[in-house]
Amino acid sequence: MKVLVVGAGPTGLTAAIELTRLGLSPRIIDRRDSASTLSRAVGITSRSLELLSKSGVSEKLIAEGIAVQAACIYLDTRLALEFPLHSDRTYFPTILGLPQDRTESLMAQVLSGMGVEVEYQKELTFLTESEGGVVAQFNAGEEERFDLVIGADGIHSTVREAAGINYPGFDLEEEWSIADVDTDGWPPKRKFTLVKMESGVVAVAVPLGEGRHRLVASCDDAIGAFPMALDIKRVRRQGTFNISVRQAETYSKGRIHLAGDAAHCHSPVGGRGMNLGIADAAELAARVVAGRLTGYSELRHREDKKVINVTEHGRKIVTGQSLKARFEFRALIAAANSLPTVRRKLGQFAVEL
Ligand SMILES: Cc1cc2nc3c(=O)[nH]c(=O)nc-3n(C[C@H](O)[C@H](O)[C@H](O)COP(=O)(O)OP(=O)(O)OC[C@H]3O[C@@H](n4cnc5c(N)ncnc54)[C@H](O)[C@@H]3O)c2cc1C
């Protein structure tokens, strides 16, 4: 079976690795010149590690990543809550911190070891389904027929657009910011830190490695947003981004299937974007090989929807300025501070989501 995977982000790489592991020889293309150097997603969940363990990717990720041990919540400069990030019911007991470019690089290494190379500088420019196959056009020139196409080409997916699949949802107005920094001292090395300011701004620090953190804030200055002094040695990257919350109406149309950001996007609260893409891709690859594609769209649409809803609820509680949102946030902190079971369950929920 001739399978084309469009996009070599974490979703496309997972699809290609799993298809190859299960006996197919997919093509995987990307329009970029070379592998991405952007750190984007920083938290790998236990579920992703479990899925990627079959191909040997996980052991490389675990060897390089940093196990995040606890989460701290500050109200302005006051530490209001700390709880362990731990589950003993999962493949990996906590969340693994690693920049996305390293995750992608280790995946591409494993794929290369299986004999499949990413074809860079190859852009899918058009796609049309005809009898018995899908014709893909590359770089507005050469055309080739495939039995099946996987659109793992991100939020502005050409595959999705060519297939005429709607991507309903909404775009949030506020601008968020991000910075990858080398630090010494605060923020804590192996802890996820969330600071909620009286002003409504939220700032988050996630460990990326020894002495390296990802800072994110719901305003235009991720570094300046923190009310406490940060000991920053070097700023590796800084920028702003906007959040969209969208989900494709269907993930499958004939011989064309979507996975990852091509199928859904949401806020980074909860850090699930990349992880959902890995889960979509692993499920899709297994179904392609087993010839069981019916039901892929329904299953993954439902599973992803649950996470998008939880993530949106979390975003509203964490960033919300309404009385209800403030009450829910403080009530959660009070309950967790007085009941060890609530603290344990919070940490377990975060690891198992
Ligand atoms: C600033 C920022 C911070 C984030 N933080 C987190 C986080 O902490 N945790 C988390 O889980 N997620 C996070 N995300 C989201 C995460 O990065 C995405 O969910 C993830 O990258 C999706 O992977 P993907 O493979 O589906 O798509 P992408 O990573 O977007 O990859 C798509 C690939 O397709 C290629 N492509 C596109 N069109 C074509 C075409 N026509 N032909 C050929 N190739 C094409 C692109 O070049 C790209 O390489 C963040 C995102 C951003 C922007």
mmCIF file of N, CA and C in Angstrom, residues 187-304:
data_model
loop_
_atom_site.group_PDB
_atom_site.id
_atom_site.type_symbol
_atom_site.label_atom_id
_atom_site.label_comp_id
_atom_site.label_asym_id
_atom_site.label_seq_id
_atom_site.Cartn_x
_atom_site.Cartn_y
_atom_site.Cartn_z
ATOM 1 N N PRO A 187 13.035 29.991 38.455
ATOM 2 C CA PRO A 187 12.062 29.015 38.949
ATOM 3 C C PRO A 187 12.697 27.662 39.305
ATOM 4 N N PRO A 188 11.985 26.879 40.139
ATOM 5 C CA PRO A 188 12.535 25.601 40.586
ATOM 6 C C PRO A 188 12.837 24.664 39.417
ATOM 7 N N LYS A 189 13.890 23.862 39.592
ATOM 8 C CA LYS A 189 14.431 23.067 38.469
ATOM 9 C C LYS A 189 13.511 21.942 37.980
ATOM 10 N N ARG A 190 12.876 21.231 38.875
ATOM 11 C CA ARG A 190 12.092 20.061 38.446
ATOM 12 C C ARG A 190 10.616 20.217 38.754
ATOM 13 N N LYS A 191 10.193 21.483 38.836
ATOM 14 C CA LYS A 191 8.792 21.720 39.165
ATOM 15 C C LYS A 191 8.123 22.575 38.098
ATOM 16 N N PHE A 192 6.849 22.282 37.875
ATOM 17 C CA PHE A 192 6.018 23.109 37.006
ATOM 18 C C PHE A 192 5.481 24.237 37.892
ATOM 19 N N THR A 193 5.626 25.478 37.454
ATOM 20 C CA THR A 193 5.195 26.608 38.293
ATOM 21 C C THR A 193 4.162 27.452 37.584
ATOM 22 N N LEU A 194 3.062 27.728 38.272
ATOM 23 C CA LEU A 194 2.034 28.613 37.705
ATOM 24 C C LEU A 194 1.837 29.775 38.667
ATOM 25 N N VAL A 195 1.911 30.996 38.140
ATOM 26 C CA VAL A 195 1.716 32.182 38.981
ATOM 27 C C VAL A 195 0.484 32.919 38.479
ATOM 28 N N LYS A 196 -0.502 33.069 39.367
ATOM 29 C CA LYS A 196 -1.709 33.811 38.977
ATOM 30 C C LYS A 196 -1.674 35.168 39.678
ATOM 31 N N MET A 197 -1.690 36.225 38.858
ATOM 32 C CA MET A 197 -1.597 37.572 39.430
ATOM 33 C C MET A 197 -2.986 38.148 39.682
ATOM 34 N N GLU A 198 -3.052 39.050 40.656
ATOM 35 C CA GLU A 198 -4.305 39.750 40.961
ATOM 36 C C GLU A 198 -4.829 40.455 39.697
ATOM 37 N N SER A 199 -3.904 40.904 38.844
ATOM 38 C CA SER A 199 -4.296 41.607 37.612
ATOM 39 C C SER A 199 -5.002 40.694 36.616
ATOM 40 N N GLY A 200 -4.954 39.386 36.862
ATOM 41 C CA GLY A 200 -5.570 38.432 35.938
ATOM 42 C C GLY A 200 -4.538 37.761 35.041
ATOM 43 N N VAL A 201 -3.328 38.327 34.974
ATOM 44 C CA VAL A 201 -2.286 37.715 34.132
ATOM 45 C C VAL A 201 -1.829 36.398 34.771
ATOM 46 N N VAL A 202 -1.557 35.412 33.921
ATOM 47 C CA VAL A 202 -1.048 34.129 34.391
ATOM 48 C C VAL A 202 0.319 33.901 33.758
ATOM 49 N N ALA A 203 1.287 33.455 34.559
ATOM 50 C CA ALA A 203 2.624 33.154 34.032
ATOM 51 C C ALA A 203 3.000 31.735 34.465
ATOM 52 N N VAL A 204 3.635 31.010 33.544
ATOM 53 C CA VAL A 204 3.945 29.607 33.793
ATOM 54 C C VAL A 204 5.419 29.361 33.483
ATOM 55 N N ALA A 205 6.073 28.511 34.294
ATOM 56 C CA ALA A 205 7.451 28.105 34.000
ATOM 57 C C ALA A 205 7.506 26.579 33.987
ATOM 58 N N VAL A 206 8.056 26.028 32.891
ATOM 59 C CA VAL A 206 8.165 24.571 32.767
ATOM 60 C C VAL A 206 9.638 24.222 32.566
ATOM 61 N N PRO A 207 10.183 23.284 33.381
ATOM 62 C CA PRO A 207 11.591 22.912 33.176
ATOM 63 C C PRO A 207 11.784 22.169 31.861
ATOM 64 N N LEU A 208 12.832 22.545 31.118
ATOM 65 C CA LEU A 208 13.110 21.931 29.815
ATOM 66 C C LEU A 208 14.364 21.075 29.850
ATOM 67 N N GLY A 209 15.126 21.226 30.924
ATOM 68 C CA GLY A 209 16.398 20.522 31.035
ATOM 69 C C GLY A 209 17.127 21.164 32.200
ATOM 70 N N GLU A 210 18.351 20.707 32.481
ATOM 71 C CA GLU A 210 19.112 21.294 33.586
ATOM 72 C C GLU A 210 19.311 22.789 33.329
ATOM 73 N N GLY A 211 18.810 23.630 34.231
ATOM 74 C CA GLY A 211 19.026 25.065 34.115
ATOM 75 C C GLY A 211 18.357 25.714 32.925
ATOM 76 N N ARG A 212 17.319 25.094 32.372
ATOM 77 C CA ARG A 212 16.637 25.698 31.220
ATOM 78 C C ARG A 212 15.123 25.643 31.459
ATOM 79 N N HIS A 213 14.445 26.750 31.186
ATOM 80 C CA HIS A 213 13.000 26.807 31.400
ATOM 81 C C HIS A 213 12.271 27.388 30.204
ATOM 82 N N ARG A 214 11.017 26.961 30.033
ATOM 83 C CA ARG A 214 10.079 27.603 29.121
ATOM 84 C C ARG A 214 9.173 28.490 29.971
ATOM 85 N N LEU A 215 9.101 29.758 29.638
ATOM 86 C CA LEU A 215 8.182 30.678 30.305
ATOM 87 C C LEU A 215 7.052 31.011 29.341
ATOM 88 N N VAL A 216 5.832 31.014 29.839
ATOM 89 C CA VAL A 216 4.664 31.378 29.022
ATOM 90 C C VAL A 216 3.808 32.310 29.864
ATOM 91 N N ALA A 217 3.231 33.347 29.254
ATOM 92 C CA ALA A 217 2.343 34.241 30.018
ATOM 93 C C ALA A 217 1.183 34.705 29.155
ATOM 94 N N SER A 218 0.087 35.022 29.833
ATOM 95 C CA SER A 218 -1.112 35.472 29.114
ATOM 96 C C SER A 218 -1.057 36.987 28.892
ATOM 97 N N CYS A 219 0.125 37.481 28.516
ATOM 98 C CA CYS A 219 0.321 38.896 28.177
ATOM 99 C C CYS A 219 1.489 38.932 27.193
ATOM 100 N N ASP A 220 1.970 40.114 26.823
ATOM 101 C CA ASP A 220 2.965 40.134 25.738
ATOM 102 C C ASP A 220 4.425 40.057 26.202
ATOM 103 N N ASP A 221 4.661 39.814 27.512
ATOM 104 C CA ASP A 221 6.049 39.742 27.990
ATOM 105 C C ASP A 221 6.206 38.603 29.001
ATOM 106 N N ALA A 222 6.617 37.422 28.501
ATOM 107 C CA ALA A 222 6.677 36.229 29.354
ATOM 108 C C ALA A 222 7.688 36.371 30.486
ATOM 109 N N ILE A 223 8.738 37.166 30.280
ATOM 110 C CA ILE A 223 9.756 37.310 31.335
ATOM 111 C C ILE A 223 9.295 38.338 32.362
ATOM 112 N N GLY A 224 8.839 39.494 31.870
ATOM 113 C CA GLY A 224 8.411 40.568 32.769
ATOM 114 C C GLY A 224 7.136 40.240 33.539
ATOM 115 N N ALA A 225 6.393 39.229 33.077
ATOM 116 C CA ALA A 225 5.113 38.903 33.721
ATOM 117 C C ALA A 225 5.292 38.367 35.134
ATOM 118 N N PHE A 226 6.448 37.742 35.412
ATOM 119 C CA PHE A 226 6.646 37.133 36.735
ATOM 120 C C PHE A 226 6.868 38.214 37.793
ATOM 121 N N PRO A 227 6.145 38.147 38.931
ATOM 122 C CA PRO A 227 6.307 39.178 39.960
ATOM 123 C C PRO A 227 7.560 38.948 40.813
ATOM 124 N N MET A 228 8.186 37.779 40.696
ATOM 125 C CA MET A 228 9.398 37.523 41.466
ATOM 126 C C MET A 228 10.630 37.664 40.566
ATOM 127 N N ALA A 229 11.802 37.852 41.202
ATOM 128 C CA ALA A 229 13.022 38.049 40.408
ATOM 129 C C ALA A 229 13.443 36.727 39.783
ATOM 130 N N LEU A 230 13.664 36.744 38.478
ATOM 131 C CA LEU A 230 14.138 35.540 37.791
ATOM 132 C C LEU A 230 15.635 35.690 37.571
ATOM 133 N N ASP A 231 16.359 34.592 37.791
ATOM 134 C CA ASP A 231 17.804 34.651 37.597
ATOM 135 C C ASP A 231 18.119 34.121 36.194
ATOM 136 N N ILE A 232 17.989 34.995 35.192
ATOM 137 C CA ILE A 232 18.134 34.548 33.802
ATOM 138 C C ILE A 232 19.553 34.789 33.298
ATOM 139 N N LYS A 233 20.173 33.713 32.820
ATOM 140 C CA LYS A 233 21.542 33.806 32.297
ATOM 141 C C LYS A 233 21.543 34.076 30.795
ATOM 142 N N ARG A 234 20.529 33.550 30.101
ATOM 143 C CA ARG A 234 20.492 33.714 28.646
ATOM 144 C C ARG A 234 19.057 33.549 28.151
ATOM 145 N N VAL A 235 18.658 34.408 27.228
ATOM 146 C CA VAL A 235 17.336 34.248 26.608
ATOM 147 C C VAL A 235 17.565 33.585 25.250
ATOM 148 N N ARG A 236 17.076 32.357 25.098
ATOM 149 C CA ARG A 236 17.324 31.624 23.853
ATOM 150 C C ARG A 236 16.329 32.005 22.764
ATOM 151 N N ARG A 237 15.108 32.304 23.201
ATOM 152 C CA ARG A 237 14.063 32.594 22.215
ATOM 153 C C ARG A 237 12.946 33.335 22.912
ATOM 154 N N GLN A 238 12.314 34.257 22.215
ATOM 155 C CA GLN A 238 11.237 35.037 22.810
ATOM 156 C C GLN A 238 10.238 35.388 21.718
ATOM 157 N N GLY A 239 8.960 35.358 22.022
ATOM 158 C CA GLY A 239 7.990 35.725 20.993
ATOM 159 C C GLY A 239 6.581 35.758 21.551
ATOM 160 N N THR A 240 5.629 36.051 20.683
ATOM 161 C CA THR A 240 4.226 36.064 21.107
ATOM 162 C C THR A 240 3.433 35.115 20.207
ATOM 163 N N PHE A 241 2.301 34.687 20.702
ATOM 164 C CA PHE A 241 1.446 33.837 19.871
ATOM 165 C C PHE A 241 -0.014 34.034 20.258
ATOM 166 N N ASN A 242 -0.907 33.636 19.341
ATOM 167 C CA ASN A 242 -2.345 33.722 19.604
ATOM 168 C C ASN A 242 -2.915 32.315 19.669
ATOM 169 N N ILE A 243 -4.018 32.198 20.359
ATOM 170 C CA ILE A 243 -4.591 30.864 20.567
ATOM 171 C C ILE A 243 -5.879 30.709 19.765
ATOM 172 N N SER A 244 -5.999 29.582 19.082
ATOM 173 C CA SER A 244 -7.245 29.230 18.406
ATOM 174 C C SER A 244 -7.760 27.940 19.023
ATOM 175 N N VAL A 245 -9.060 27.808 19.086
ATOM 176 C CA VAL A 245 -9.659 26.564 19.577
ATOM 177 C C VAL A 245 -10.538 26.044 18.446
ATOM 178 N N ARG A 246 -10.079 25.014 17.770
ATOM 179 C CA ARG A 246 -10.788 24.521 16.580
ATOM 180 C C ARG A 246 -10.682 23.003 16.500
ATOM 181 N N GLN A 247 -11.665 22.399 15.847
ATOM 182 C CA GLN A 247 -11.598 20.951 15.613
ATOM 183 C C GLN A 247 -12.266 20.640 14.276
ATOM 184 N N ALA A 248 -11.583 19.848 13.453
ATOM 185 C CA ALA A 248 -12.129 19.494 12.131
ATOM 186 C C ALA A 248 -13.452 18.752 12.307
ATOM 187 N N GLU A 249 -14.383 19.003 11.379
ATOM 188 C CA GLU A 249 -15.705 18.348 11.469
ATOM 189 C C GLU A 249 -15.577 16.834 11.392
ATOM 190 N N THR A 250 -14.681 16.392 10.508
ATOM 191 C CA THR A 250 -14.394 14.955 10.429
ATOM 192 C C THR A 250 -12.891 14.799 10.221
ATOM 193 N N TYR A 251 -12.334 13.665 10.652
ATOM 194 C CA TYR A 251 -10.890 13.440 10.466
ATOM 195 C C TYR A 251 -10.638 12.583 9.216
ATOM 196 N N SER A 252 -11.705 12.077 8.598
ATOM 197 C CA SER A 252 -11.528 11.181 7.451
ATOM 198 C C SER A 252 -12.480 11.560 6.329
ATOM 199 N N LYS A 253 -11.966 11.557 5.113
ATOM 200 C CA LYS A 253 -12.822 11.759 3.948
ATOM 201 C C LYS A 253 -12.251 10.883 2.842
ATOM 202 N N GLY A 254 -12.940 9.808 2.530
ATOM 203 C CA GLY A 254 -12.432 8.872 1.529
ATOM 204 C C GLY A 254 -11.077 8.321 1.953
ATOM 205 N N ARG A 255 -10.078 8.529 1.114
ATOM 206 C CA ARG A 255 -8.738 7.983 1.382
ATOM 207 C C ARG A 255 -7.835 9.001 2.092
ATOM 208 N N ILE A 256 -8.438 10.096 2.533
ATOM 209 C CA ILE A 256 -7.656 11.165 3.175
ATOM 210 C C ILE A 256 -7.994 11.204 4.667
ATOM 211 N N HIS A 257 -6.969 11.213 5.522
ATOM 212 C CA HIS A 257 -7.192 11.196 6.974
ATOM 213 C C HIS A 257 -6.337 12.272 7.640
ATOM 214 N N LEU A 258 -6.904 12.912 8.632
ATOM 215 C CA LEU A 258 -6.191 13.990 9.340
ATOM 216 C C LEU A 258 -5.753 13.532 10.724
ATOM 217 N N ALA A 259 -4.655 14.130 11.205
ATOM 218 C CA ALA A 259 -4.177 13.854 12.568
ATOM 219 C C ALA A 259 -3.423 15.085 13.081
ATOM 220 N N GLY A 260 -3.371 15.234 14.400
ATOM 221 C CA GLY A 260 -2.606 16.338 15.005
ATOM 222 C C GLY A 260 -3.270 17.681 14.799
ATOM 223 N N ASP A 261 -2.443 18.736 14.728
ATOM 224 C CA ASP A 261 -2.982 20.099 14.605
ATOM 225 C C ASP A 261 -3.829 20.283 13.339
ATOM 226 N N ALA A 262 -3.613 19.466 12.339
ATOM 227 C CA ALA A 262 -4.454 19.537 11.131
ATOM 228 C C ALA A 262 -5.902 19.227 11.491
ATOM 229 N N ALA A 263 -6.089 18.481 12.584
ATOM 230 C CA ALA A 263 -7.434 18.063 12.996
ATOM 231 C C ALA A 263 -7.966 18.861 14.187
ATOM 232 N N HIS A 264 -7.058 19.445 14.986
ATOM 233 C CA HIS A 264 -7.517 20.169 16.189
ATOM 234 C C HIS A 264 -6.436 21.104 16.719
ATOM 235 N N CYS A 265 -6.866 22.180 17.368
ATOM 236 C CA CYS A 265 -5.910 23.039 18.069
ATOM 237 C C CYS A 265 -6.630 23.654 19.269
ATOM 238 N N HIS A 266 -5.863 23.990 20.290
ATOM 239 C CA HIS A 266 -6.458 24.545 21.517
ATOM 240 C C HIS A 266 -5.376 25.264 22.299
ATOM 241 N N SER A 267 -5.705 25.747 23.491
ATOM 242 C CA SER A 267 -4.733 26.545 24.248
ATOM 243 C C SER A 267 -3.635 25.643 24.820
ATOM 244 N N PRO A 268 -2.462 26.217 25.134
ATOM 245 C CA PRO A 268 -1.384 25.385 25.683
ATOM 246 C C PRO A 268 -1.604 25.017 27.152
ATOM 247 N N VAL A 269 -2.680 25.522 27.766
ATOM 248 C CA VAL A 269 -2.955 25.161 29.167
ATOM 249 C C VAL A 269 -3.149 23.643 29.221
ATOM 250 N N GLY A 270 -2.350 22.994 30.025
ATOM 251 C CA GLY A 270 -2.419 21.529 30.091
ATOM 252 C C GLY A 270 -1.390 20.870 29.179
ATOM 253 N N GLY A 271 -0.824 21.624 28.213
ATOM 254 C CA GLY A 271 0.251 21.104 27.355
ATOM 255 C C GLY A 271 -0.104 19.817 26.627
ATOM 256 N N ARG A 272 -1.239 19.797 25.947
ATOM 257 C CA ARG A 272 -1.661 18.529 25.348
ATOM 258 C C ARG A 272 -1.599 18.484 23.816
ATOM 259 N N GLY A 273 -1.336 19.623 23.132
ATOM 260 C CA GLY A 273 -1.415 19.682 21.669
ATOM 261 C C GLY A 273 -0.614 18.584 20.987
ATOM 262 N N MET A 274 0.666 18.530 21.262
ATOM 263 C CA MET A 274 1.529 17.545 20.614
ATOM 264 C C MET A 274 1.122 16.121 21.014
ATOM 265 N N ASN A 275 0.757 15.961 22.261
ATOM 266 C CA ASN A 275 0.436 14.625 22.770
ATOM 267 C C ASN A 275 -0.814 14.050 22.107
ATOM 268 N N LEU A 276 -1.785 14.918 21.839
ATOM 269 C CA LEU A 276 -2.979 14.433 21.126
ATOM 270 C C LEU A 276 -2.609 14.011 19.711
ATOM 271 N N GLY A 277 -1.715 14.770 19.081
ATOM 272 C CA GLY A 277 -1.283 14.431 17.719
ATOM 273 C C GLY A 277 -0.601 13.067 17.682
ATOM 274 N N ILE A 278 0.222 12.784 18.690
ATOM 275 C CA ILE A 278 0.920 11.485 18.765
ATOM 276 C C ILE A 278 -0.117 10.361 18.915
ATOM 277 N N ALA A 279 -1.134 10.601 19.743
ATOM 278 C CA ALA A 279 -2.175 9.573 19.952
ATOM 279 C C ALA A 279 -2.995 9.356 18.681
ATOM 280 N N ASP A 280 -3.359 10.460 17.979
ATOM 281 C CA ASP A 280 -4.091 10.322 16.704
ATOM 282 C C ASP A 280 -3.281 9.464 15.736
ATOM 283 N N ALA A 281 -1.991 9.833 15.605
ATOM 284 C CA ALA A 281 -1.145 9.199 14.588
ATOM 285 C C ALA A 281 -0.938 7.711 14.877
ATOM 286 N N ALA A 282 -0.731 7.369 16.150
ATOM 287 C CA ALA A 282 -0.510 5.956 16.496
ATOM 288 C C ALA A 282 -1.776 5.149 16.200
ATOM 289 N N GLU A 283 -2.927 5.709 16.534
ATOM 290 C CA GLU A 283 -4.201 5.026 16.275
ATOM 291 C C GLU A 283 -4.431 4.859 14.773
ATOM 292 N N LEU A 284 -4.165 5.926 14.037
ATOM 293 C CA LEU A 284 -4.390 5.905 12.586
ATOM 294 C C LEU A 284 -3.478 4.878 11.911
ATOM 295 N N ALA A 285 -2.202 4.868 12.292
ATOM 296 C CA ALA A 285 -1.249 3.930 11.678
ATOM 297 C C ALA A 285 -1.694 2.487 11.932
ATOM 298 N N ALA A 286 -2.106 2.195 13.163
ATOM 299 C CA ALA A 286 -2.525 0.826 13.491
ATOM 300 C C ALA A 286 -3.737 0.433 12.649
ATOM 301 N N ARG A 287 -4.655 1.386 12.445
ATOM 302 C CA ARG A 287 -5.869 1.085 11.668
ATOM 303 C C ARG A 287 -5.562 0.948 10.181
ATOM 304 N N VAL A 288 -4.617 1.745 9.675
ATOM 305 C CA VAL A 288 -4.235 1.633 8.252
ATOM 306 C C VAL A 288 -3.706 0.220 8.001
ATOM 307 N N VAL A 289 -2.806 -0.223 8.875
ATOM 308 C CA VAL A 289 -2.180 -1.533 8.683
ATOM 309 C C VAL A 289 -3.206 -2.662 8.844
ATOM 310 N N ALA A 290 -4.149 -2.481 9.781
ATOM 311 C CA ALA A 290 -5.148 -3.539 10.019
ATOM 312 C C ALA A 290 -6.325 -3.445 9.041
ATOM 313 N N GLY A 291 -6.348 -2.386 8.197
ATOM 314 C CA GLY A 291 -7.472 -2.214 7.266
ATOM 315 C C GLY A 291 -8.778 -1.927 7.997
ATOM 316 N N ARG A 292 -8.686 -1.167 9.085
ATOM 317 C CA ARG A 292 -9.865 -0.905 9.943
ATOM 318 C C ARG A 292 -10.095 0.598 10.068
ATOM 319 N N LEU A 293 -10.142 1.289 8.949
ATOM 320 C CA LEU A 293 -10.181 2.760 9.045
ATOM 321 C C LEU A 293 -11.536 3.302 9.482
ATOM 322 N N THR A 294 -12.576 2.513 9.265
ATOM 323 C CA THR A 294 -13.899 2.966 9.706
ATOM 324 C C THR A 294 -13.859 3.111 11.225
ATOM 325 N N GLY A 295 -14.291 4.265 11.697
ATOM 326 C CA GLY A 295 -14.319 4.464 13.146
ATOM 327 C C GLY A 295 -13.155 5.303 13.652
ATOM 328 N N TYR A 296 -12.100 5.471 12.812
ATOM 329 C CA TYR A 296 -10.963 6.294 13.260
ATOM 330 C C TYR A 296 -11.433 7.707 13.602
ATOM 331 N N SER A 297 -12.146 8.313 12.657
ATOM 332 C CA SER A 297 -12.555 9.701 12.849
ATOM 333 C C SER A 297 -13.428 9.854 14.095
ATOM 334 N N GLU A 298 -14.418 8.972 14.239
ATOM 335 C CA GLU A 298 -15.337 9.078 15.384
ATOM 336 C C GLU A 298 -14.568 8.943 16.703
ATOM 337 N N LEU A 299 -13.685 7.908 16.759
ATOM 338 C CA LEU A 299 -12.952 7.651 18.012
ATOM 339 C C LEU A 299 -12.062 8.831 18.392
ATOM 340 N N ARG A 300 -11.223 9.265 17.451
ATOM 341 C CA ARG A 300 -10.248 10.316 17.804
ATOM 342 C C ARG A 300 -10.940 11.667 17.974
ATOM 343 N N HIS A 301 -12.014 11.915 17.214
ATOM 344 C CA HIS A 301 -12.746 13.176 17.375
ATOM 345 C C HIS A 301 -13.296 13.249 18.797
ATOM 346 N N ARG A 302 -13.856 12.127 19.250
ATOM 347 C CA ARG A 302 -14.456 12.084 20.597
ATOM 348 C C ARG A 302 -13.378 12.265 21.674
ATOM 349 N N GLU A 303 -12.266 11.512 21.539
ATOM 350 C CA GLU A 303 -11.197 11.578 22.547
ATOM 351 C C GLU A 303 -10.575 12.980 22.593
ATOM 352 N N ASP A 304 -10.302 13.538 21.412
ATOM 353 C CA ASP A 304 -9.678 14.866 21.366
ATOM 354 C C ASP A 304 -10.637 15.917 21.917
#
